Structures are given as C-alpha cells and as structure tokens.
Short mmCIF file of C-alpha atoms in Angstrom, two decimals:
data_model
loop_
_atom_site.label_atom_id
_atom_site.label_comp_id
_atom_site.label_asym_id
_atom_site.label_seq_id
_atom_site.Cartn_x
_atom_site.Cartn_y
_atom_site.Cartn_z
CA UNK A 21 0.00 0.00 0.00
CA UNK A 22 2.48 2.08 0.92
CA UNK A 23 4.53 0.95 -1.98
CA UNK A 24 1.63 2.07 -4.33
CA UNK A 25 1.38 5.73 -2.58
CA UNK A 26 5.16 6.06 -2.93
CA UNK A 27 4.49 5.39 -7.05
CA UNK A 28 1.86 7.47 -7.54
CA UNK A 29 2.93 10.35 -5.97
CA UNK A 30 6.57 9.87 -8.18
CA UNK A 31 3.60 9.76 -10.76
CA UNK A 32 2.18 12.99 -9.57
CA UNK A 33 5.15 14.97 -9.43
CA UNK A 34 6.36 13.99 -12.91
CA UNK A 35 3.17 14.76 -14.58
CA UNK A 36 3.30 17.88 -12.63
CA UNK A 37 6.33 18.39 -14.20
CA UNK A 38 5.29 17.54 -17.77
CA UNK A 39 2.10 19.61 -17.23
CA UNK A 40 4.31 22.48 -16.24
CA UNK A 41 6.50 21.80 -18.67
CA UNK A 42 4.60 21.52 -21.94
CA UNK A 43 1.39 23.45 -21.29
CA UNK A 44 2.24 26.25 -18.00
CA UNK A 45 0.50 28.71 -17.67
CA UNK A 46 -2.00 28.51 -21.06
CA UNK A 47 -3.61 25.73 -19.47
CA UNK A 48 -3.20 25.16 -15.45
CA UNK A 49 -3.83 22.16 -15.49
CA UNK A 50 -6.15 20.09 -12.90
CA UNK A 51 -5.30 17.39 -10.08
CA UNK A 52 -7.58 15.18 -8.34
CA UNK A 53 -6.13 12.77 -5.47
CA UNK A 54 -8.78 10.45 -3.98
CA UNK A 55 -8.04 8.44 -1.11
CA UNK A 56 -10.78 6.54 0.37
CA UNK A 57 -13.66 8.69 0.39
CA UNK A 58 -11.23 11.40 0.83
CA UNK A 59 -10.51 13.41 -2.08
CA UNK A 60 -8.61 16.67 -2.91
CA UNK A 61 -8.69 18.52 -5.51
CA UNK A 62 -7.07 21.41 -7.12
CA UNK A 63 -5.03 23.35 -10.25
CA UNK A 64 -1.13 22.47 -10.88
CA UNK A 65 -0.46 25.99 -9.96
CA UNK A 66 -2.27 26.29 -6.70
CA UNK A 67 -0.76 23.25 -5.71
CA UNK A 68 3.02 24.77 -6.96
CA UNK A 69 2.30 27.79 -4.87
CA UNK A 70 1.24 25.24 -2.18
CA UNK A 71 4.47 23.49 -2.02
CA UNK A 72 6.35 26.83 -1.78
CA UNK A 73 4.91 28.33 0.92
CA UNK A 74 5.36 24.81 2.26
CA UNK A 75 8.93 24.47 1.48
CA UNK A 76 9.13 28.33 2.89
CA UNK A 77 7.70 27.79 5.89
CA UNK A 78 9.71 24.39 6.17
CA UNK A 79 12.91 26.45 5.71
CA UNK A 80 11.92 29.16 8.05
CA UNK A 81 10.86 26.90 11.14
CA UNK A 82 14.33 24.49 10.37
CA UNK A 83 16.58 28.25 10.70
CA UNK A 84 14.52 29.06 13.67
CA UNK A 85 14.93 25.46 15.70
CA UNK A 86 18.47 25.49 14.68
CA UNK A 87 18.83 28.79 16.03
CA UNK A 88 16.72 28.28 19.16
CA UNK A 89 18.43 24.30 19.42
CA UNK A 90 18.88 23.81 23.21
CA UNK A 91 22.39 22.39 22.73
CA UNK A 92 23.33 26.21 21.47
CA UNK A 93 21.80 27.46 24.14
CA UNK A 94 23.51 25.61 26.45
CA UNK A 95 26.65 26.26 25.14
CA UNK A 96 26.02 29.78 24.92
CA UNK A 97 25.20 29.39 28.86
CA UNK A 98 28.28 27.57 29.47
CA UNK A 99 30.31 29.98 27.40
CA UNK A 100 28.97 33.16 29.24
CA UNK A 101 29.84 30.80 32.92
CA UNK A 102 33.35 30.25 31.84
CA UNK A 103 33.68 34.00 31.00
CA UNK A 104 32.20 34.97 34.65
CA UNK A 105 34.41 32.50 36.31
CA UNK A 106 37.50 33.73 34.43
CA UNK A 107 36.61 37.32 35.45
CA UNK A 108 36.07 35.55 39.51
CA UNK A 109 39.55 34.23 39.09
CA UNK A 110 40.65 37.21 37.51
CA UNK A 111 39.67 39.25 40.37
CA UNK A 112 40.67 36.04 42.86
CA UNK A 113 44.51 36.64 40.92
CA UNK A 114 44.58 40.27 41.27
CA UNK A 115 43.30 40.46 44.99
CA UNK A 116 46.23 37.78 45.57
CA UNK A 117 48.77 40.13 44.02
CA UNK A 118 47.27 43.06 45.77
CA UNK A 119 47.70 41.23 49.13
CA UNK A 120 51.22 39.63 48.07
CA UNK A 121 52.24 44.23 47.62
CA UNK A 122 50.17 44.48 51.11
CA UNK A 123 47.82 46.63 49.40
CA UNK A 124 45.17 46.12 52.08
CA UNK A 125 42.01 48.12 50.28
CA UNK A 126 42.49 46.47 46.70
CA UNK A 127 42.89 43.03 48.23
CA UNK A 128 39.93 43.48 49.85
CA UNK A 129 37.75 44.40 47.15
CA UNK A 130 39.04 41.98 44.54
CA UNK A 131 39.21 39.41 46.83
CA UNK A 132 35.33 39.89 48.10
CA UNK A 133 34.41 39.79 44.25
CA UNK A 134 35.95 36.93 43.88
CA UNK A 135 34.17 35.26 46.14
CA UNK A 136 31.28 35.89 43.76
CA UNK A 137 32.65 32.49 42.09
CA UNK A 138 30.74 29.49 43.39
CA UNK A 139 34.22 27.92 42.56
CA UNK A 140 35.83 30.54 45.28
CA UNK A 141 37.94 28.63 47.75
CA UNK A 142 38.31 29.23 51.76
CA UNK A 143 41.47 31.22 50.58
CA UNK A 144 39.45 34.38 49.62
CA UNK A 145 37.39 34.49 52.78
CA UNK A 146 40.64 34.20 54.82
CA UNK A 147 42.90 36.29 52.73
CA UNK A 148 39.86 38.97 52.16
CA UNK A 149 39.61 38.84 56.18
CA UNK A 150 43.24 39.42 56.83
CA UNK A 151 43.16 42.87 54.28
CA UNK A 152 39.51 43.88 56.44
CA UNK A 153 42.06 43.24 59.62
CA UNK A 154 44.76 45.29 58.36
CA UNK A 155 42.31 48.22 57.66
CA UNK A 156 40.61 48.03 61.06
CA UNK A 157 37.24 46.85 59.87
CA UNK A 158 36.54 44.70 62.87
CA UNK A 159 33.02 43.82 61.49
CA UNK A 160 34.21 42.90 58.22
CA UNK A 161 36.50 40.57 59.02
CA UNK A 162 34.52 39.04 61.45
CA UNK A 163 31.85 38.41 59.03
CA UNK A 164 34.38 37.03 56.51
CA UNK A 165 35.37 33.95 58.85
CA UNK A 166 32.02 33.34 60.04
CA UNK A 167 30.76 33.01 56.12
CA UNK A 168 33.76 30.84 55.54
CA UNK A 169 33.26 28.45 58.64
CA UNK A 170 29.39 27.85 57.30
CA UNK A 171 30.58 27.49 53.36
CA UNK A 172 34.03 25.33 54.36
CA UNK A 173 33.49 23.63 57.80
CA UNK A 174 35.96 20.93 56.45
CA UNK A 175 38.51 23.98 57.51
CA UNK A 176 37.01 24.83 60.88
CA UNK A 177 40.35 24.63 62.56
CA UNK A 178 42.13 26.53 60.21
CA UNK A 179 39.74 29.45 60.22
CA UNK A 180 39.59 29.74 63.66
CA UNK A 181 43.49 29.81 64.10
CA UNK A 182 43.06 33.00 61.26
CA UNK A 183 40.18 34.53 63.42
CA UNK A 184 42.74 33.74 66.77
CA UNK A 185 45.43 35.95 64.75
CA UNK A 186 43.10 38.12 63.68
CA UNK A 187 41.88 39.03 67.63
CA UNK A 188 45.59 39.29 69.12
CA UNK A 189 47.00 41.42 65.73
CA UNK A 190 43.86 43.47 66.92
CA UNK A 191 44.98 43.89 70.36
CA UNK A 192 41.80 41.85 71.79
CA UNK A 193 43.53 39.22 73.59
CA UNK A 194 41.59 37.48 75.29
CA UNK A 195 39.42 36.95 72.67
CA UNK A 196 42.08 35.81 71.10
CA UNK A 197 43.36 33.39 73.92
CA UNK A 198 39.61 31.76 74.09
CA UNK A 199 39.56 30.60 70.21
CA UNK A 200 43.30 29.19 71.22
CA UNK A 201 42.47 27.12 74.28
CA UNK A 202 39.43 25.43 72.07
CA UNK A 203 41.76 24.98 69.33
CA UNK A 204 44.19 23.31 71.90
CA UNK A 205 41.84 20.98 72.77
CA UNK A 206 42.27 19.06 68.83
CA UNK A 207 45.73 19.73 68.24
CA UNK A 208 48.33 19.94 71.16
CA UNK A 209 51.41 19.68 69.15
CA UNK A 210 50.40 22.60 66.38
CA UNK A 211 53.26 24.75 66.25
CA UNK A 212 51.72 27.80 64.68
CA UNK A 213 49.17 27.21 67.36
CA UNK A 214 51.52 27.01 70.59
CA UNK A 215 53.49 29.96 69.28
CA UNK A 216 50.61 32.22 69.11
CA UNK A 217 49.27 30.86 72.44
CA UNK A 218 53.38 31.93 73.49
CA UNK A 219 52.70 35.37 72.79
CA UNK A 220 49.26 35.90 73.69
CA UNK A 221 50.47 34.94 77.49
CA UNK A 222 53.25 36.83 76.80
CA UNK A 223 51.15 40.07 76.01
CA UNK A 224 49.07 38.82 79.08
CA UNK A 225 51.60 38.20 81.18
CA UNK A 226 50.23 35.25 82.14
CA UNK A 227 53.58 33.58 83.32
CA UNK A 228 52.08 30.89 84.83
CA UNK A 229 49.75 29.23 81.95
CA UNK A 230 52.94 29.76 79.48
CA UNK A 231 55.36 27.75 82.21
CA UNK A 232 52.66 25.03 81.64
CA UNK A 233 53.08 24.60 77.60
CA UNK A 234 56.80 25.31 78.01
CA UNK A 235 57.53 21.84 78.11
CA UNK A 236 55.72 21.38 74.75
CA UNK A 237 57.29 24.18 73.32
CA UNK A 238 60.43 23.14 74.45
CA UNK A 239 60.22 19.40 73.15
CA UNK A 240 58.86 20.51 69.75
CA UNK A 241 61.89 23.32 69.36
CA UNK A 242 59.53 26.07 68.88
CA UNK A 243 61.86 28.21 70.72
CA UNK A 244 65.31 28.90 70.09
CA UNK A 245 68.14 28.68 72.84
CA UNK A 246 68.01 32.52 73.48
CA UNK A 247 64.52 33.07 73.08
CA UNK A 248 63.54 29.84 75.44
CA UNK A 249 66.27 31.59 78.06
CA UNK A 250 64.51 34.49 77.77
CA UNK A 251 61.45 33.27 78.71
CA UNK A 252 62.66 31.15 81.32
CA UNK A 253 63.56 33.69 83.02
CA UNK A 254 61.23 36.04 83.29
CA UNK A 255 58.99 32.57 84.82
CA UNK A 256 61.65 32.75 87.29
CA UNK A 257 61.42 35.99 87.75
CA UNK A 258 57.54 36.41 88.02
CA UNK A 259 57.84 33.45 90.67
CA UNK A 260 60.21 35.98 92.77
CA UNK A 261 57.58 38.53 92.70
CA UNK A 262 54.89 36.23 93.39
CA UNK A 263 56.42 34.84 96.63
CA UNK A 264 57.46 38.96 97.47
CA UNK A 265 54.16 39.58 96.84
CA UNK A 266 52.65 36.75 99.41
CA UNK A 267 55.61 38.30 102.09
CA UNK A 268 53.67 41.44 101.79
CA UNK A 269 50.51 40.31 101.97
CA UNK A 270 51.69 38.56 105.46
CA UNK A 271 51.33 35.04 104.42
CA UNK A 272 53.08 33.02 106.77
CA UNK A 273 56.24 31.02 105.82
CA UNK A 274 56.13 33.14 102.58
CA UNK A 275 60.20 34.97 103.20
CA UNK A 276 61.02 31.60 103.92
CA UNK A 277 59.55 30.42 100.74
CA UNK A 278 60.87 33.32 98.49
CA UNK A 279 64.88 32.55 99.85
CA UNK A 280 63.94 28.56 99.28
CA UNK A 281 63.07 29.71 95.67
CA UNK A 282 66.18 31.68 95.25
CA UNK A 283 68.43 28.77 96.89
CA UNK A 284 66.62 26.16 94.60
CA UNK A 285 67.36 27.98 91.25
CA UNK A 286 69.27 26.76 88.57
CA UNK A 287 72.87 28.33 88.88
CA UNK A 288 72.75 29.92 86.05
CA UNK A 289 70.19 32.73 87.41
CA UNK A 290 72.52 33.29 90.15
CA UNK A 291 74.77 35.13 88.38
CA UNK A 292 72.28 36.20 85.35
CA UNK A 293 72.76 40.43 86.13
CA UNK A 294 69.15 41.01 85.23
CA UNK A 295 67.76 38.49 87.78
CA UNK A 296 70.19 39.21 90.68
CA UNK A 297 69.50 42.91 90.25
CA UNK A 298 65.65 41.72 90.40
CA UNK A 299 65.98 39.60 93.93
CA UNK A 300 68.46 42.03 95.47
CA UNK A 301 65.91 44.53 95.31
CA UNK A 302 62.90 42.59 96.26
CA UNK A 303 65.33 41.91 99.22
CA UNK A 304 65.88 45.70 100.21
CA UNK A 305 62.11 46.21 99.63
CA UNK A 306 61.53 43.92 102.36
CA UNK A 307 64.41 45.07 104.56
CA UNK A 308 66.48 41.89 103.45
CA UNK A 309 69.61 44.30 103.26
CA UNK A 310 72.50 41.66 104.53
CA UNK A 311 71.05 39.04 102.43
CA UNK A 312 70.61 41.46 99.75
CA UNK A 313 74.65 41.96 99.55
CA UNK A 314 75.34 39.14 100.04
CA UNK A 315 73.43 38.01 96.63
CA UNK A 316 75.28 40.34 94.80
CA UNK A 317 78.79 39.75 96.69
CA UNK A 318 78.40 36.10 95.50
CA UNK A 319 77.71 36.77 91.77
CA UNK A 320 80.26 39.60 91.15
CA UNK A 321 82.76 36.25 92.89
CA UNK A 322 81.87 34.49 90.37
CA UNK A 323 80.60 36.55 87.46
CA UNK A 324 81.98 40.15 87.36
CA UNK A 325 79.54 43.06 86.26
CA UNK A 326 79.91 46.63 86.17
CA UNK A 327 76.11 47.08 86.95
CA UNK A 328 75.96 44.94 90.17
CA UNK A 329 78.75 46.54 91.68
CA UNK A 330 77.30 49.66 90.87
CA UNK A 331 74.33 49.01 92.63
CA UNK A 332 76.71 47.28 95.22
CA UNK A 333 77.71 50.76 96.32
CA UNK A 334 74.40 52.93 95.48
CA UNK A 335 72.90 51.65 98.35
CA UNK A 336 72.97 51.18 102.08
CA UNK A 337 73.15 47.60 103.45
CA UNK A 338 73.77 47.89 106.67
CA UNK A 339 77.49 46.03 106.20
CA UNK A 340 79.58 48.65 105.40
CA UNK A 341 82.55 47.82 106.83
CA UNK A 342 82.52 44.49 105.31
CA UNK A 343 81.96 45.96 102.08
CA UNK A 344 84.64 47.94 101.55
CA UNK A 345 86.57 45.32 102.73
CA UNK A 346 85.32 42.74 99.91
CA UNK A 347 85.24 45.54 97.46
CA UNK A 348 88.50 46.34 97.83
CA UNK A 349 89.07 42.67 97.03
CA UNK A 350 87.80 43.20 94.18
CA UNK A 351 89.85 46.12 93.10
CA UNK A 352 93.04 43.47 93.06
CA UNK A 353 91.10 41.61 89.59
CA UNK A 354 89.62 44.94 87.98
CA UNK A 355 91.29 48.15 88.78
CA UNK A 356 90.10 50.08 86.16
CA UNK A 357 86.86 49.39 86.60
CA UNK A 358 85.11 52.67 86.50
CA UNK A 359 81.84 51.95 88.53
CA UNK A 360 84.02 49.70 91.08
CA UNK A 361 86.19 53.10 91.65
CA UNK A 362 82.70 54.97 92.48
CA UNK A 363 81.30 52.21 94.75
CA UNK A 364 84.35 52.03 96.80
CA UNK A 365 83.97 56.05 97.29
CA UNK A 366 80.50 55.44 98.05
CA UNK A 367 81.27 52.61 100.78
CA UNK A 368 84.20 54.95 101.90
CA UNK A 369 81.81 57.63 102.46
CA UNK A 370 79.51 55.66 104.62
CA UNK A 371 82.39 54.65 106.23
CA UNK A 372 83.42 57.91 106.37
CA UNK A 373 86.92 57.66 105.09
CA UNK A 374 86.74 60.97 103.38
CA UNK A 375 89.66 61.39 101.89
CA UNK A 376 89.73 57.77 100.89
CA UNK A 377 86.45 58.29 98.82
CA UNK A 378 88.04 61.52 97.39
CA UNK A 379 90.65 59.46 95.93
CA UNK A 380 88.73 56.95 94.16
CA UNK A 381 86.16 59.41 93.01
CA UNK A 382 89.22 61.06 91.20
CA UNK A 383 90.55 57.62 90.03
CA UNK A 384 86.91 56.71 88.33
CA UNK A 385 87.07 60.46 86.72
CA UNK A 386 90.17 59.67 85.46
CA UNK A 387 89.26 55.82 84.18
CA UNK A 388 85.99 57.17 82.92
CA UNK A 389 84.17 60.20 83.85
CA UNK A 390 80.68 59.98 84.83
CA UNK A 391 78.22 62.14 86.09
CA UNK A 392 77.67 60.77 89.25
CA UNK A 393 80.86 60.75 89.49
CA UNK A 394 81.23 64.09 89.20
CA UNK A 395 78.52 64.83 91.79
CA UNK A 396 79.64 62.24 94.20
CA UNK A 397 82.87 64.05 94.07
CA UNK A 398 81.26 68.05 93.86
CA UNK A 399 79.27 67.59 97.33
CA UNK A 400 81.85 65.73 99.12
CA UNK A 401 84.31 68.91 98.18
CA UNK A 402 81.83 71.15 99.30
CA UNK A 403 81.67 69.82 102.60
CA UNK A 404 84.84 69.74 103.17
CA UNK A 405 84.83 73.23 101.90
CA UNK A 406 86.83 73.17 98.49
CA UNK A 407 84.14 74.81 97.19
CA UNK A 408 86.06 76.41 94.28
CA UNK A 409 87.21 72.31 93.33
CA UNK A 410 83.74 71.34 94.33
CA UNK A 411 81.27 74.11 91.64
CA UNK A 412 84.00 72.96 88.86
CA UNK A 413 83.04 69.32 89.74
CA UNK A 414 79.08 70.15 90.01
CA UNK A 415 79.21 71.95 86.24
CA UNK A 416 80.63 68.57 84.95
CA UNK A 417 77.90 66.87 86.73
CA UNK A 418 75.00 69.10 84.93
CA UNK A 419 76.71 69.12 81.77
CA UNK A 420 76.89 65.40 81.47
CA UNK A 421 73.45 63.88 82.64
CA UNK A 422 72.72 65.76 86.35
CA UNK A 423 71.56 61.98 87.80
CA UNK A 424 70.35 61.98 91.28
CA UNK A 425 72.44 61.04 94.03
CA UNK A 426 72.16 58.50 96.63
CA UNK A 427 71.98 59.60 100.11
CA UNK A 428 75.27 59.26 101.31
CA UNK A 429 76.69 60.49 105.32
CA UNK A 430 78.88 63.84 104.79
CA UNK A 431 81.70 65.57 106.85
CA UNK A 432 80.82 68.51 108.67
CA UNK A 433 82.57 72.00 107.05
CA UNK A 434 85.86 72.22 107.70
CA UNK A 435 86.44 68.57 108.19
CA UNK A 436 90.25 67.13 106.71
CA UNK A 437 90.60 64.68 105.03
CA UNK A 438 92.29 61.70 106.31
#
C-alpha cells in the first residue's frame, strides 16, 4: 500500500512536471487525489504555490529550531559561565597580588568579588579577612570567617586559628586566647598554634599558663636557645615577685619560701645580672639588706659586672665595713673598673673615710668620667669646703646627665681629710 502511494505520488510529481513543462501557464492544469472517500482537488499551480509556501515555511521553522536548538543554548550558557568565572579568578589573581604588595584596600575588594565564584575557595574568605584586619574593619573581618566556617566547615580549625590571629593582631587578647584554648583541645602539638598561644600569654603576662606549655614548646623546638632563656627567666622571675608579693601580703612562711626559691634555682640565674638585680631589690624592699649583699657579693665572685657593683655601692646595706673590705678585694682583679672606683667612694663615704672616697672618686674620673661621678665628688668637696674644686666638679655633673644622688653620710665643714 504504501509501496503504491510512494508510485503514484513519483507519478504525480512527474506529470506535474510535464504539465508544467509543456502546457504552464495557457492551461493550469487540474489534479484530483482520492483516497478513500477522501478526495482533494485542485489546479497544478495552486498546488506549486502550495508546495512553496510549504517548502518556505519548512525552511523558516528548520533556521529558527536550529537557532533556538537547546544544545546552542547551552553552550552559549556555558560559554557566558566560563567568562564569569575567568573574570572571579581574575579578580581572585589580582586580589592575591594586591595582598602579596600588602595593598590592604584592593585586596579586599578583589578578593570579596571573587568570592562571587561558586568555585571561590576558603582562601578568599581568609585572605579577604586578613586585608579587612589590616584596615581596622573589625566587622568585616569578622563576618568574613564566620561566612567561611558555614561554606568550608571541612577547615574549621584553620579558620579559627586566622580569626585567633586576627583578635591578638587586633589587640583583643583574650578573645584571642579563648579561640586558642578550644583549638588546643584538637591539636596539642600545632606549632603555629603554641606559638601564638606563646605570645598571647606573653602580652598577658600570664607567666604561669605559658610555664605550663613550656615543656611542649620546648620538646617541639619552637623556641630557640636565646629566646627559650629568655622566657625562662622572666617565669623565674615572676615566681620571685609572686612569693614577694605573698611576704607582703603577710602570708606566713612566705620569706622563707621566696629565699627557698632563690636557693633552689638553677645556677645559672645566680649570676644572670638582670635576675640578681631583680631579687636584690625585692630583698631591700623587704628590709632583706644583709642578704641582699650578700646576693650580689656572690655573683660579682663568680661573674663580674659593672652594673651589680654599681648598685653594690648605690645603696645602704647595713654592712659597710665588710663591704669595703670585699670591694677592695675586688679592686686586686679589675682596677680600672670605672663603677668599682665609684662604689668604693661610696662605701668609703659611709664609712666615712673621706679622703679615701676623694681618691677613688678622682681615680673613676680619670678611668671614665661619669656624672655621678662628678657629683659624688662636687658635694663631698663642698663639705669639706673646696668649694672652688667642688662648683667645677658640680658643672661637669649638669653638663653630662645631672643623675640623682644617693643619700650618702657627709663631713661637717671644715672637716680634713684623712
């Protein structure tokens, strides 16, 4: 059947042709097509016309599918995504490169457009953050890491070490020291981690907490030999204070406990300057004064230093006899030591040997002048009524520094020397 349809319509078109051929347009021509009782009928050239508007329209609605075709669309879609991406990453790049020249405000911006990428990573949040931090906008910042914890919670910890940063380059420490402690809690052994938590007790001066990770520190060399000296001690000496602190307070056994401390520490702090200047004169503040010199009469045995022995003489122990005998020990190992010359006139003068302590005044002028020196020297003069010796003295002692003076016995007018 279908067979037969195929041949007669071949049959209709090549009459059609003939017909168009041989007799178009003096005779039109006529077609009849019956098909059951359905029949259509109508002239060669209608049914030309027909077929062009058909083929036309045909034509037209194949350009316009193949222009509308869903596969162009989507890669006109997918075209115009990769171009927004590549402008993301473009701005991603150029916030990166801002932030690499610490240009704080472009970071920022091109970093938060970035972001625009659904392809963005945690890195612009925390980079865009950091910029906000370094332009003091708390808020923004703030709102940076808590977007990037709820969009990358796979890099919780991470964040919150940025937003732990963030709070102690900001000055707010303890909010700074909270986020640490969690973080603490999942990873002991960080060492980014237990450096920041370092410095945030350091800031804090929370001596006691950092003795406690100093171990840790120690075992995972996050500190250098100088650095975990350092800090040492200042623990050691923050434990002084502490038990100086409890003596004034009236706790009972607590002198006892500050000398146990002393006599307990490792050797090395008993002849560190810094900390034997720092328990002498806790010592004197609690009226310690023979155990005070004797601190610093064991060090400078055993590790000379200009400062101790200058605060050897500044001030009055209550042993000065014994003093200037040890002192004068001392002048057999250093005798040009400037500041030992002054102490010994100092002890002299509580001794009062006054023309002793005129004679090493002069010798430490001589070694190395000094304005205390000078001074020390001026007012002794004046007592003994040099005065013209003694205002020559006192100009060298304003012109160099004018330092105050300890108080320091003097001889009455008119005394001699001797």
């Amino acid at each position: 059947m279908i067979r037969l349809f195929i041949f007669s319509l071949l049959a209709i078109v090549v009459a059609l042709w003939v017909t168009l051929t041989l007799g178009f347009p003096a005779d039109p021509g006529y077609l009849l097509i019956a098909f059951g009782n359905t029949t259509f009928e109508t002239s060669l050239f209608a049914l030309l016309v027909l077929l062009i508007i058909l083929y036309t329209v045909i034509r037209i609605l194949l350009i316009i599918f193949d222009w509308i075709n869903p596969r162009h669309l989507w890669a006109i879609g997918r075209d115009f995504n990769l171009k927004r991406k590549a402008r993301a990453r473009s701005q991603t790049l150029e916030g990166l490169l801002s932030f690499a020249r610490s240009n704080w405000q472009a970071a920022h911006n091109q970093l938060r457009k970035g972001m625009k990428d659904k392809d963005a990573t945690v890195i612009n949040h925390l980079a865009a953050a950091y910029a906000a931090c370094q332009l003091g906008q708390r808020e923004s910042w703030l709102e940076l890491l808590e977007l990037a914890e709820q969009q990358f919670p796979a890099a919780h910890s991470t964040i919150n070490y940025v937003k732990a940063q963030l709070h102690f380059q900001s000055g707010q420490l303890e909010q700074s020291l909270a986020v640490l402690e969690e973080l603490k809690k999942q990873a002991l052994n960080d060492g980014n981690l237990l450096r920041l938590l370092k410095e945030v007790y350091v800031k804090l001066d929370d001596w006691q907490h950092l003795e406690l990770i100093l171990p840790t520190l120690e075992k995972n060399r996050l500190l250098d030999d100088e650095e975990l000296e350092r800090v040492q001690k200042r623990i050691f000496m923050e434990k002084l204070y502490a038990s100086f602190n409890a003596v004034q307070a009236g706790e009972e056994g607590a002198l006892e406990q500050l000398k146990k401390l002393w006599k307990k520490a490792p050797a090395k702090f008993h002849t560190d300057e810094k900390v034997v200047t720092h328990y002498a004169d806790l010592l004197m503040q609690l009226n310690e004064n023979i155990d005070a010199a004797k601190v610093l009469e064991f060090t400078l045995s055993r590790a000379w230093s200009s400062k101790l022995v200058r605060q050897y003489g500044a001030k009055e122990y209550g042993t000065s006899n014994q003093q200037l005998l040890v002192a004068e020990n001392w002048l057999k190992s250093n005798p040009a030591d400037a500041e030992l010359l002054l102490s010994l006139g100092r002890i002299s003068m509580r001794n009062q040997l006054w023309g002793k302590a005129k004679e090493y005044y002069e010798a430490s002028i001589k070694i190395a002048p000094s304005a205390e020196a000078y001074g020390e020297l001026g007012r002794l003069l004046k007592h003994l009524g040099e005065i013209e010796a003694s205002e020559m003295y006192f100009k060298s002692y304003g012109d160099l520094m004018g330092t105050s003076l300890p108080e320091l016995p003097m001889p009455e007018p008119g005394t001699l020397t001797h």
